PDB file of C-alpha atoms in Angstrom:
ATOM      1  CA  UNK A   1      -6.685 -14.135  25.238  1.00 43.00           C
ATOM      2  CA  UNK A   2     -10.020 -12.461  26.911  1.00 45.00           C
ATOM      3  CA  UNK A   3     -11.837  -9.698  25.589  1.00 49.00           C
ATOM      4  CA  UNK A   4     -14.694  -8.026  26.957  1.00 46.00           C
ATOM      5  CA  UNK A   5     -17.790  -7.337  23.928  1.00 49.00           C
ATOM      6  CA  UNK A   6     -20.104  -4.709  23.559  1.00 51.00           C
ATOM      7  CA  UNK A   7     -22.263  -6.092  26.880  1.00 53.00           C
ATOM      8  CA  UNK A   8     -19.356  -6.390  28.675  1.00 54.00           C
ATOM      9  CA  UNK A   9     -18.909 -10.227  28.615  1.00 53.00           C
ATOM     10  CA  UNK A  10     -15.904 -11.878  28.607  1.00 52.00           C
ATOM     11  CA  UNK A  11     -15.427 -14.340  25.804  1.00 51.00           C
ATOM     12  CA  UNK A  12     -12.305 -16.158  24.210  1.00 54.00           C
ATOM     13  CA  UNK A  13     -10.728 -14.739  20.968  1.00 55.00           C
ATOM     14  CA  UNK A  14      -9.424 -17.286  18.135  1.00 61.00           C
ATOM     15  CA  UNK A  15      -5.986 -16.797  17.667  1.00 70.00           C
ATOM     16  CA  UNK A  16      -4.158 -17.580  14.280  1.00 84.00           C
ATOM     17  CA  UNK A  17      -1.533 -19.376  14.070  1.00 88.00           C
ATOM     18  CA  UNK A  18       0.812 -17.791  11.477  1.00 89.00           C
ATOM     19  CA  UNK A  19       4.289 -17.930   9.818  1.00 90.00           C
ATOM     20  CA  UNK A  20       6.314 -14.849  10.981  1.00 91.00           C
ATOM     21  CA  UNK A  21       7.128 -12.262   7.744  1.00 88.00           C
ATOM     22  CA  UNK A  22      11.015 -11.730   8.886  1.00 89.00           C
ATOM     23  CA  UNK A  23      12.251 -14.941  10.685  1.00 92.00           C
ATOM     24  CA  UNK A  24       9.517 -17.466   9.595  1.00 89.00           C
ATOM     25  CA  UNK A  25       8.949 -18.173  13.354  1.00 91.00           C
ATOM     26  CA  UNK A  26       5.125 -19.636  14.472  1.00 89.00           C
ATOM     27  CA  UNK A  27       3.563 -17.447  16.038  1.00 86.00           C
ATOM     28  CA  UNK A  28      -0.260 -16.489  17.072  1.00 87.00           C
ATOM     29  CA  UNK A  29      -1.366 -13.618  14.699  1.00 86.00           C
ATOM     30  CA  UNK A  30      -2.956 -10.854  15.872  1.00 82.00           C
ATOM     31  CA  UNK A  31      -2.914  -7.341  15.090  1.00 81.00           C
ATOM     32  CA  UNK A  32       0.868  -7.544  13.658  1.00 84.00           C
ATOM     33  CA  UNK A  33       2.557  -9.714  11.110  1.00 85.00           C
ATOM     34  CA  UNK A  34       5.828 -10.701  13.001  1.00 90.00           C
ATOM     35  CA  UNK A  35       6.493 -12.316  16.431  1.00 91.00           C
ATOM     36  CA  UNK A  36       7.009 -10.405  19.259  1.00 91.00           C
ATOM     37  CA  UNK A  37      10.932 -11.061  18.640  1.00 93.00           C
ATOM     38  CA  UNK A  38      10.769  -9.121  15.743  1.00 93.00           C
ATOM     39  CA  UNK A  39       8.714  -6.540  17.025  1.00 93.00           C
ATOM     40  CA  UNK A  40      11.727  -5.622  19.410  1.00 95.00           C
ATOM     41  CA  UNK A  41      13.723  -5.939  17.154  1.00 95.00           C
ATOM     42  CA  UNK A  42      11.798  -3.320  14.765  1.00 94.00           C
ATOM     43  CA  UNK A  43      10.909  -1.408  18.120  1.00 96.00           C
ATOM     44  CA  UNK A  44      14.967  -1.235  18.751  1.00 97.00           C
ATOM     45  CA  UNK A  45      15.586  -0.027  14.904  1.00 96.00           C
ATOM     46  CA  UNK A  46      13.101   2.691  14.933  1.00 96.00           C
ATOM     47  CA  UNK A  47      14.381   4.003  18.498  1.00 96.00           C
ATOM     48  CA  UNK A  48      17.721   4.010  16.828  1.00 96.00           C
ATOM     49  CA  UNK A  49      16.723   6.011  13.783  1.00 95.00           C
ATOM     50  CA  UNK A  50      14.532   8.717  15.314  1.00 94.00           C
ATOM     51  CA  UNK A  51      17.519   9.199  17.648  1.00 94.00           C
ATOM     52  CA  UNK A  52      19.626   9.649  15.130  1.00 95.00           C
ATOM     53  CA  UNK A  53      17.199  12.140  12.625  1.00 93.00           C
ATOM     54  CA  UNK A  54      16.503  13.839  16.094  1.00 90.00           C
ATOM     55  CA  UNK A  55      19.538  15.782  16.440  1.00 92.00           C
ATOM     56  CA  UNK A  56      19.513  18.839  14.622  1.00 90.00           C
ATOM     57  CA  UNK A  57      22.859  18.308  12.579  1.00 91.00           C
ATOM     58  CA  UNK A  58      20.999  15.199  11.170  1.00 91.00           C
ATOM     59  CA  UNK A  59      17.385  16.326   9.838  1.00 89.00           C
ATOM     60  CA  UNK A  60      18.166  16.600   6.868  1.00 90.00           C
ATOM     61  CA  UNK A  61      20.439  13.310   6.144  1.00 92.00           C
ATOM     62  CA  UNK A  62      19.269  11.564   2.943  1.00 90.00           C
ATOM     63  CA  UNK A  63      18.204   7.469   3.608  1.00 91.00           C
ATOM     64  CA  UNK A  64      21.893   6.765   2.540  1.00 91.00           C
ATOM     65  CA  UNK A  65      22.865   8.623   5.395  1.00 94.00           C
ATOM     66  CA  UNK A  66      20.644   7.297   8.002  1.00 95.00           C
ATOM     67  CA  UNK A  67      21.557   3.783   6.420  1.00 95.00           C
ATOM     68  CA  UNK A  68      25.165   4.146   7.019  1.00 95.00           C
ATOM     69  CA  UNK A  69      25.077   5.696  10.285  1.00 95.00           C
ATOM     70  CA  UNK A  70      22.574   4.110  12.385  1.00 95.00           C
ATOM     71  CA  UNK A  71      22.506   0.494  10.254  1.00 96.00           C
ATOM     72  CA  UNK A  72      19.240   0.145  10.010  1.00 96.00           C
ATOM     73  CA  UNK A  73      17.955  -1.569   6.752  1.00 94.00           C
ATOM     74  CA  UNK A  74      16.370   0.899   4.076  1.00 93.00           C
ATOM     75  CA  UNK A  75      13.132  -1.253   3.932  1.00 92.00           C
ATOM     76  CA  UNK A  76      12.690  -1.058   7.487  1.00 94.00           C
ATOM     77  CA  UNK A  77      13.240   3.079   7.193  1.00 94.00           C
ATOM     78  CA  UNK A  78      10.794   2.879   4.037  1.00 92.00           C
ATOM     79  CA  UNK A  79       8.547   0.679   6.085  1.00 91.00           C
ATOM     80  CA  UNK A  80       8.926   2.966   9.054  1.00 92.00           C
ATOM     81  CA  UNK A  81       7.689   6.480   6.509  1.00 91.00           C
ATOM     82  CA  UNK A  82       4.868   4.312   4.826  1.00 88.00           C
ATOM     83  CA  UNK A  83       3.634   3.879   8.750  1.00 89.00           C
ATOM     84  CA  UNK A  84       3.902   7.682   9.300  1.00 90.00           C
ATOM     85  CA  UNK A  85       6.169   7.146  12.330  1.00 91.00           C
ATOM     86  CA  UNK A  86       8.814   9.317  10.084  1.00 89.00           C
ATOM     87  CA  UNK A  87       7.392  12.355   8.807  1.00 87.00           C
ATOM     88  CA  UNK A  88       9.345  14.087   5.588  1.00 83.00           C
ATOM     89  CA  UNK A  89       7.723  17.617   7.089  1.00 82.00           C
ATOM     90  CA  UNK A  90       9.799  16.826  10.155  1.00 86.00           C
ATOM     91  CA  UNK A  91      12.370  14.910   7.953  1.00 87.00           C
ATOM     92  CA  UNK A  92      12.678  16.750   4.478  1.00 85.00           C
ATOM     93  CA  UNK A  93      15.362  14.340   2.785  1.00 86.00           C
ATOM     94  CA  UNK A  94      13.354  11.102   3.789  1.00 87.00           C
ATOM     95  CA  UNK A  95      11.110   9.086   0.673  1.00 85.00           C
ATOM     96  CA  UNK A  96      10.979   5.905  -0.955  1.00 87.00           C
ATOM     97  CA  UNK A  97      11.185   5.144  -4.729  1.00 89.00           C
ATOM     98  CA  UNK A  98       7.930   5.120  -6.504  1.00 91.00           C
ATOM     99  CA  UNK A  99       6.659   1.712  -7.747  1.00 90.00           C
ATOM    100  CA  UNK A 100       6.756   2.542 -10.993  1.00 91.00           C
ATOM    101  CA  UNK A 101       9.759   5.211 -12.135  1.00 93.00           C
ATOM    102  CA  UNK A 102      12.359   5.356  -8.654  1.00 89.00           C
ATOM    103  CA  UNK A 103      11.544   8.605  -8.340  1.00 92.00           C
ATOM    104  CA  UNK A 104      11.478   9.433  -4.681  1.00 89.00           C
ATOM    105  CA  UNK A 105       8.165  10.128  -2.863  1.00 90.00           C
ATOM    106  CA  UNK A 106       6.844  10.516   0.713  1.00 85.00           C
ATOM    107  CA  UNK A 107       3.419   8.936   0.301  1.00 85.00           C
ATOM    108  CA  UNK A 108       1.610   6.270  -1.682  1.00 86.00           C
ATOM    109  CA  UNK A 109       3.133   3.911  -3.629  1.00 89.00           C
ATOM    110  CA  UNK A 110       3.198   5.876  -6.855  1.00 92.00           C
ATOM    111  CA  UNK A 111       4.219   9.744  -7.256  1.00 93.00           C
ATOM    112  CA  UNK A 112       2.168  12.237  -8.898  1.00 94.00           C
ATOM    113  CA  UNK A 113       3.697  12.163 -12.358  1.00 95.00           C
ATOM    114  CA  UNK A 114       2.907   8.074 -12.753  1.00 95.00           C
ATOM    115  CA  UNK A 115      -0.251   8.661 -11.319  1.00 94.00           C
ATOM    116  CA  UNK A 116      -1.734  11.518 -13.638  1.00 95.00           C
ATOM    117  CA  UNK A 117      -0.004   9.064 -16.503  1.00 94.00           C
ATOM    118  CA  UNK A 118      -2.209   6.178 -14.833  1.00 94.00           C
ATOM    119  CA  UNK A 119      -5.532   8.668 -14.958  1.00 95.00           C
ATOM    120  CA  UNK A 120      -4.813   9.214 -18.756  1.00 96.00           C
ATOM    121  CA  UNK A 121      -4.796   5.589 -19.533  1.00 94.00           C
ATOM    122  CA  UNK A 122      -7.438   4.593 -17.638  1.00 93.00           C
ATOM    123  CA  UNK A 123      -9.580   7.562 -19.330  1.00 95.00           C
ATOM    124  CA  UNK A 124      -8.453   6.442 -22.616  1.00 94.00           C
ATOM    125  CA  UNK A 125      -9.502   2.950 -22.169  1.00 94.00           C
ATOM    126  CA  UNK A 126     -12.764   3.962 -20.231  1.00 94.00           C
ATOM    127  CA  UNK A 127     -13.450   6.080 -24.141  1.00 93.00           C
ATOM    128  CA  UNK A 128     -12.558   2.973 -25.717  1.00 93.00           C
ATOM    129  CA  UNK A 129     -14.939   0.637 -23.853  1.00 93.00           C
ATOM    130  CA  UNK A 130     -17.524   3.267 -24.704  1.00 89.00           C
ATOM    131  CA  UNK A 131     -16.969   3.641 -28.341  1.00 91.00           C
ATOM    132  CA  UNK A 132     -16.711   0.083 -28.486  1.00 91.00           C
ATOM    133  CA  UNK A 133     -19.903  -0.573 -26.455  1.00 90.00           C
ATOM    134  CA  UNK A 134     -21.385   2.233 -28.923  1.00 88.00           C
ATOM    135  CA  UNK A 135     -20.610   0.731 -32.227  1.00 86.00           C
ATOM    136  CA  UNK A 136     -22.200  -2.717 -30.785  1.00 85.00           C
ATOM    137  CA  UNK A 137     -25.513  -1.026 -29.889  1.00 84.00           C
ATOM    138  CA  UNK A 138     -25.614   0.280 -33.376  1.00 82.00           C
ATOM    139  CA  UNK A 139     -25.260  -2.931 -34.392  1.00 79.00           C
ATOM    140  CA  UNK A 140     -27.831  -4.547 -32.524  1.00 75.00           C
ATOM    141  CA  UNK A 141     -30.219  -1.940 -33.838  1.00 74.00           C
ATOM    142  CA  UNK A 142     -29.244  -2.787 -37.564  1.00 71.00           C
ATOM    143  CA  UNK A 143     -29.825  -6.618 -37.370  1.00 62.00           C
ATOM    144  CA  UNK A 144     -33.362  -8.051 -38.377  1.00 64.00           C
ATOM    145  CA  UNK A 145     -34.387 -10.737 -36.531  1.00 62.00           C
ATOM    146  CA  UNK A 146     -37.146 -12.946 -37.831  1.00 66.00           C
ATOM    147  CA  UNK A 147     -38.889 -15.600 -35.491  1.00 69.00           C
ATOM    148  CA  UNK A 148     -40.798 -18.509 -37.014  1.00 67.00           C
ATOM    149  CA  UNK A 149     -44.089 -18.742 -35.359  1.00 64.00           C
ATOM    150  CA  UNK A 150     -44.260 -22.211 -34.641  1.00 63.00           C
ATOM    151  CA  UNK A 151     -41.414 -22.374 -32.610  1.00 55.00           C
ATOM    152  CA  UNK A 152     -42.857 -19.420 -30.347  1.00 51.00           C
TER     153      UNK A 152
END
């Protein structure tokens, strides 16, 4: 593979050779994770989908629905929202389960409940670092060291 660089010269790019994520194919890696087999393939599924959520009657089908009626694989839909190519303002009924509860979201990995619960226990351990750090300082300012001068 050629590129051109910044002056315009043509130089060789390193390819890496790579395992592919879905059929364990080699492959050389580039800017995606799968071979170009599975890229179709993906390419095909996503046509199939947006087809399907395109028709009015079907906008509002829950990821059940789109499951059963177009046979596409629910990670592949998730994968396809988390890539923005599905859009729940477009598609209202569309999420995936949050990493931490199930409850369904549109964006991220974790919704806004586990997330403010996440803030909270990172603040309270941030306080106890502090407190802790506090009480050793105190410490170190209420120990006497004494130095023998021949050893200095």
């Amino acid at each position: 593979m050629l590129e051109a660089d910044i002056n315009g010269k043509w130089g060789s790019i390193m390819a890496e050779l790579a395992n592919c994520s879905r059929c364990d194919r080699l492959f050389l890696k580039g800017a995606r994770t799968i071979c170009q087999n599975c890229y179709q393939q993906e390419e095909e599924a996503f046509r199939t989908v947006y087809q399907f959520m395109s028709k009015r009657k079907n906008r509002e089908a829950t990821m059940s629905e789109i499951v059963e009626n177009t046979g596409v694989d629910e990670e592949l839909i998730i994968k396809f929202i988390k890539e923005k190519r599905l859009l729940p303002t477009e598609f209202p009924n569309i999420g995936y389960p949050c990493s931490h509860c199930g409850k369904k979201i549109t964006s991220g990995n974790l919704c806004q409940a586990c997330l403010e619960k996440l803030r909270k226990d990172l603040e309270q351990h941030e306080e106890l670092e502090d407190r802790i750090n506090e009480k050793e300082e105190q410490e170190k300012k209420r120990t006497y060291y004494m130095f023998d001068d021949k050893e200095l």
